[in-house]
Short mmCIF file of C-alpha atoms in Angstrom, two decimals:
data_model
loop_
_atom_site.label_atom_id
_atom_site.label_comp_id
_atom_site.label_asym_id
_atom_site.label_seq_id
_atom_site.Cartn_x
_atom_site.Cartn_y
_atom_site.Cartn_z
CA ASP C 125 6.18 13.97 10.31
CA VAL C 126 3.30 11.88 9.07
CA LYS C 127 2.20 9.24 11.54
CA VAL C 128 -0.23 6.35 11.26
CA THR C 129 -0.51 4.03 14.24
CA GLN C 130 -2.29 0.73 14.71
CA SER C 131 -3.46 -0.53 18.07
CA SER C 132 -1.65 -3.87 18.03
CA ARG C 133 1.34 -5.33 16.21
CA TYR C 134 0.30 -8.92 16.95
CA LEU C 135 -3.08 -10.36 17.83
CA VAL C 136 -4.27 -13.91 18.49
CA LYS C 137 -8.00 -14.61 18.47
CA ARG C 138 -10.32 -17.61 18.47
CA THR C 139 -12.68 -18.54 15.67
CA GLY C 140 -16.02 -16.77 16.13
CA GLU C 141 -14.65 -13.91 18.23
CA LYS C 142 -15.42 -10.32 17.34
CA VAL C 143 -12.18 -8.52 16.55
CA PHE C 144 -11.48 -4.80 16.45
CA LEU C 145 -8.44 -3.37 14.70
CA GLU C 146 -7.86 0.30 15.36
CA CYS C 147 -6.01 2.82 13.23
CA VAL C 148 -5.23 6.42 14.13
CA GLN C 149 -3.58 9.11 12.00
CA ASP C 150 -2.39 12.48 13.18
CA MET C 151 -2.19 14.24 9.82
CA ASP C 152 -5.80 15.41 9.54
CA HIS C 153 -6.22 13.24 6.44
CA GLU C 154 -9.70 12.80 5.00
CA ASN C 155 -9.04 9.43 3.39
CA MET C 156 -8.34 6.23 5.28
CA PHE C 157 -7.93 2.68 4.02
CA TRP C 158 -7.74 -0.88 5.29
CA TYR C 159 -5.74 -3.46 3.34
CA ARG C 160 -4.85 -7.05 4.02
CA GLN C 161 -1.51 -8.43 2.95
CA ASP C 162 -0.99 -12.08 2.07
CA PRO C 163 2.11 -13.74 0.59
CA GLY C 164 1.96 -13.92 -3.18
CA LEU C 165 -1.13 -11.70 -3.33
CA GLY C 166 0.29 -8.33 -2.36
CA LEU C 167 -2.09 -5.93 -0.64
CA ARG C 168 -5.82 -5.98 -1.28
CA LEU C 169 -8.25 -3.26 -0.29
CA ILE C 170 -10.94 -4.20 2.22
CA TYR C 171 -12.68 -0.88 2.90
CA PHE C 172 -11.94 2.82 2.62
CA SER C 173 -13.44 6.04 3.89
CA TYR C 174 -13.47 9.53 2.39
CA ASP C 175 -14.79 11.27 5.46
CA VAL C 176 -16.28 10.78 8.88
CA LYS C 177 -19.16 8.31 8.86
CA MET C 178 -18.55 7.54 5.17
CA LYS C 179 -17.34 4.18 3.95
CA GLU C 180 -16.90 2.37 0.66
CA LYS C 181 -16.33 -1.31 -0.03
CA GLY C 182 -13.03 -2.30 -1.49
CA ASP C 183 -12.18 -5.46 -3.37
CA ILE C 184 -12.60 -7.97 -0.52
CA PRO C 185 -15.15 -6.61 2.01
CA GLU C 186 -16.82 -9.93 2.85
CA GLY C 187 -16.56 -10.78 6.53
CA TYR C 188 -15.47 -7.26 7.50
CA SER C 189 -17.08 -4.00 8.49
CA VAL C 190 -15.64 -0.60 9.38
CA SER C 191 -16.39 2.39 11.54
CA ARG C 192 -15.26 5.99 11.23
CA GLU C 193 -16.77 8.10 13.98
CA LYS C 194 -13.89 10.56 14.14
CA LYS C 195 -11.69 11.88 11.38
CA GLU C 196 -8.48 10.53 12.85
CA ARG C 197 -9.71 7.02 13.63
CA PHE C 198 -10.72 4.19 11.33
CA SER C 199 -11.65 0.82 12.78
CA LEU C 200 -11.81 -2.53 11.05
CA ILE C 201 -14.21 -5.06 12.55
CA LEU C 202 -14.27 -8.79 12.05
CA GLU C 203 -17.77 -9.69 13.22
CA SER C 204 -17.00 -13.40 13.61
CA ALA C 205 -13.35 -14.17 13.01
CA SER C 206 -12.50 -17.16 10.84
CA THR C 207 -9.20 -18.90 10.18
CA ASN C 208 -9.10 -17.56 6.61
CA GLN C 209 -8.87 -14.07 8.05
CA THR C 210 -5.44 -14.84 9.46
CA SER C 211 -3.34 -12.18 7.75
CA MET C 212 -1.40 -8.95 8.04
CA TYR C 213 -3.68 -5.90 8.15
CA LEU C 214 -2.38 -2.51 7.07
CA CYS C 215 -4.04 0.84 7.56
CA ALA C 216 -3.24 3.86 5.39
CA SER C 217 -4.32 7.47 5.05
CA SER C 218 -4.07 10.22 2.45
CA LEU C 219 -5.24 13.70 1.57
CA PRO C 220 -8.31 14.18 -0.65
CA ASN C 221 -8.10 14.42 -4.43
CA PHE C 222 -8.36 18.17 -4.66
CA VAL C 223 -5.23 18.76 -2.62
CA GLN C 224 -1.93 19.04 -4.43
CA ALA C 225 0.46 16.14 -3.95
CA GLN C 226 -2.37 14.14 -2.40
CA GLU C 227 -1.70 10.88 -4.15
CA THR C 228 0.66 9.39 -1.60
CA GLN C 229 -0.75 7.02 0.98
CA TYR C 230 0.94 6.74 4.37
CA PHE C 231 0.88 3.38 6.05
CA GLY C 232 0.77 2.14 9.60
CA PRO C 233 3.11 -0.60 10.88
CA GLY C 234 0.53 -3.35 10.39
CA THR C 235 -1.27 -5.81 12.66
CA ARG C 236 -0.49 -9.48 12.26
CA LEU C 237 -3.67 -11.36 13.16
CA LEU C 238 -3.75 -15.07 13.87
CA VAL C 239 -7.17 -16.71 14.15
CA LEU C 240 -7.10 -20.14 15.77
CA ALA A 159 -10.39 -3.63 -13.59
CA GLN A 160 -6.83 -2.54 -13.27
CA THR A 161 -4.21 -5.14 -12.46
CA VAL A 162 -0.56 -4.93 -11.49
CA THR A 163 1.88 -7.79 -11.99
CA GLN A 164 5.32 -8.29 -10.49
CA SER A 165 6.76 -11.41 -12.05
CA GLN A 166 9.84 -11.68 -9.81
CA PRO A 167 8.92 -13.03 -6.37
CA GLU A 168 12.55 -12.76 -5.23
CA MET A 169 15.67 -10.95 -6.36
CA SER A 170 19.15 -10.68 -4.94
CA VAL A 171 22.04 -8.34 -5.65
CA GLN A 172 25.54 -7.76 -4.38
CA GLU A 173 26.08 -4.72 -2.25
CA ALA A 174 27.04 -1.66 -4.37
CA GLU A 175 25.65 -3.25 -7.53
CA THR A 176 22.58 -2.20 -9.51
CA VAL A 177 19.32 -4.13 -9.58
CA THR A 178 16.11 -3.66 -11.55
CA LEU A 179 12.70 -4.78 -10.33
CA SER A 180 10.00 -5.33 -12.95
CA CYS A 181 6.36 -4.30 -12.92
CA THR A 182 3.67 -4.37 -15.57
CA TYR A 183 0.12 -3.15 -15.28
CA ASP A 184 -3.09 -3.13 -17.20
CA THR A 185 -5.48 -0.20 -17.47
CA SER A 186 -7.67 1.51 -20.03
CA GLU A 187 -7.06 4.92 -18.46
CA SER A 188 -4.70 7.43 -20.04
CA ASP A 189 -3.81 9.30 -16.85
CA TYR A 190 -2.90 7.65 -13.56
CA TYR A 191 -0.22 7.38 -10.90
CA LEU A 192 2.30 4.64 -10.41
CA PHE A 193 4.26 3.99 -7.24
CA TRP A 194 6.97 1.85 -5.76
CA TYR A 195 6.59 1.16 -2.06
CA LYS A 196 9.18 -0.47 0.17
CA GLN A 197 8.36 -2.64 3.16
CA PRO A 198 11.43 -3.42 5.30
CA PRO A 199 11.38 -6.32 7.77
CA SER A 200 9.95 -3.96 10.44
CA ARG A 201 6.80 -3.83 8.24
CA GLN A 202 6.28 -0.07 7.92
CA MET A 203 5.46 0.52 4.26
CA ILE A 204 7.10 3.64 2.87
CA LEU A 205 6.93 5.37 -0.49
CA VAL A 206 10.08 5.05 -2.60
CA ILE A 207 9.11 6.85 -5.77
CA ARG A 208 6.04 7.92 -7.76
CA GLN A 209 5.35 8.67 -11.40
CA GLU A 210 2.53 10.57 -13.03
CA ALA A 211 1.56 8.91 -16.30
CA TYR A 212 1.20 12.24 -18.12
CA LYS A 213 4.85 13.06 -17.45
CA GLN A 214 7.21 11.57 -19.99
CA GLN A 215 10.28 12.12 -17.87
CA ASN A 216 11.19 9.20 -15.63
CA ALA A 217 11.08 9.93 -11.91
CA THR A 218 14.30 9.82 -9.90
CA GLU A 219 14.91 9.91 -6.15
CA ASN A 220 18.60 9.70 -5.27
CA ARG A 221 19.68 6.09 -5.98
CA PHE A 222 16.19 5.08 -7.10
CA SER A 223 14.91 5.66 -10.61
CA VAL A 224 12.15 4.27 -12.77
CA ASN A 225 11.87 3.25 -16.39
CA PHE A 226 8.31 4.15 -17.33
CA GLN A 227 7.19 2.75 -20.69
CA LYS A 228 3.59 3.88 -21.07
CA ALA A 229 2.84 2.13 -24.34
CA ALA A 230 4.20 -1.14 -22.99
CA LYS A 231 2.52 -0.55 -19.60
CA SER A 232 5.79 -1.23 -17.87
CA PHE A 233 7.17 0.48 -14.75
CA SER A 234 10.47 -0.92 -13.52
CA LEU A 235 12.49 0.28 -10.52
CA LYS A 236 16.26 0.59 -10.70
CA ILE A 237 18.26 0.72 -7.50
CA SER A 238 21.83 1.89 -7.99
CA ASP A 239 24.69 1.32 -5.55
CA SER A 240 22.61 -1.15 -3.52
CA GLN A 241 22.95 -0.89 0.23
CA LEU A 242 22.15 -3.38 2.99
CA GLY A 243 19.30 -1.11 4.08
CA ASP A 244 17.61 -1.62 0.71
CA ALA A 245 16.70 -5.18 1.66
CA ALA A 246 12.90 -5.29 1.77
CA MET A 247 9.71 -6.28 0.00
CA TYR A 248 9.03 -3.91 -2.88
CA PHE A 249 5.53 -3.35 -4.14
CA CYS A 250 4.49 -1.72 -7.37
CA ALA A 251 1.13 0.06 -7.19
CA TYR A 252 -1.32 1.86 -9.46
CA ARG A 253 -3.86 4.56 -8.71
CA GLU A 254 -6.40 6.37 -10.81
CA ILE A 255 -6.13 10.16 -11.08
CA GLN A 256 -9.76 10.73 -10.17
CA GLY A 257 -12.44 8.61 -8.63
CA ALA A 258 -11.62 5.99 -6.04
CA GLN A 259 -8.24 6.67 -4.54
CA LYS A 260 -7.43 3.09 -3.76
CA LEU A 261 -4.08 1.61 -4.64
CA VAL A 262 -3.90 -1.58 -6.70
CA PHE A 263 -0.80 -3.51 -5.71
CA GLY A 264 1.34 -6.10 -7.36
CA GLN A 265 2.35 -9.29 -5.60
CA GLY A 266 5.64 -7.91 -4.34
CA THR A 267 9.31 -8.69 -4.90
CA ARG A 268 11.56 -9.64 -2.00
CA LEU A 269 14.97 -8.05 -2.49
CA THR A 270 18.00 -9.47 -0.72
CA ILE A 271 21.30 -7.59 -0.57
CA ASN A 272 24.40 -9.78 -0.35
CA PRO A 273 27.35 -8.21 1.47
#
């Protein structure tokens, strides 16, 4: 069974803190994604990665960075958390384009982050 | 840029009845994927059904089926014989065939099942 896990389900941080959100997948997927989910806006892509040490900006990368040192792990970093980064963060993974039936993304349970 | 629109923020249906969730999208591409994802209250997003744009036949997965109208750029989800476990947020999503593999999501529709 496909499994994507995220380090925390709930997180409370103070403004200005550095925040790390961790995502791990056990499916040997090349592609990994970070989305944020806000009511009325759906999910929006923050960053994605096609391979180890590779990263691409998504639609809303400002205020975030990512790290992918190992294939199975993709970290989202908030360098200096702000209240407008209070949101639900979802990680996902998928197979690369050249693999059949690769188009499905598998999601983690999400991390609800509150920045005070 | 591609956009996906779900115009129904909330829907409700009686148990065992049929409900249709609407989705429209905008793209200049001729080939792409479309998806419906379900997010139950526990928050784990799971795939419900997917459609390849080059296939004319509408996708079906048990009680879930889609009405894909390519010319109209419409992709609705029909849930037959609604069950209490169908209660969730439903997201419509678009993905290009090649290039960036990101999903573009709609705003979501919250579906309530009335017993």
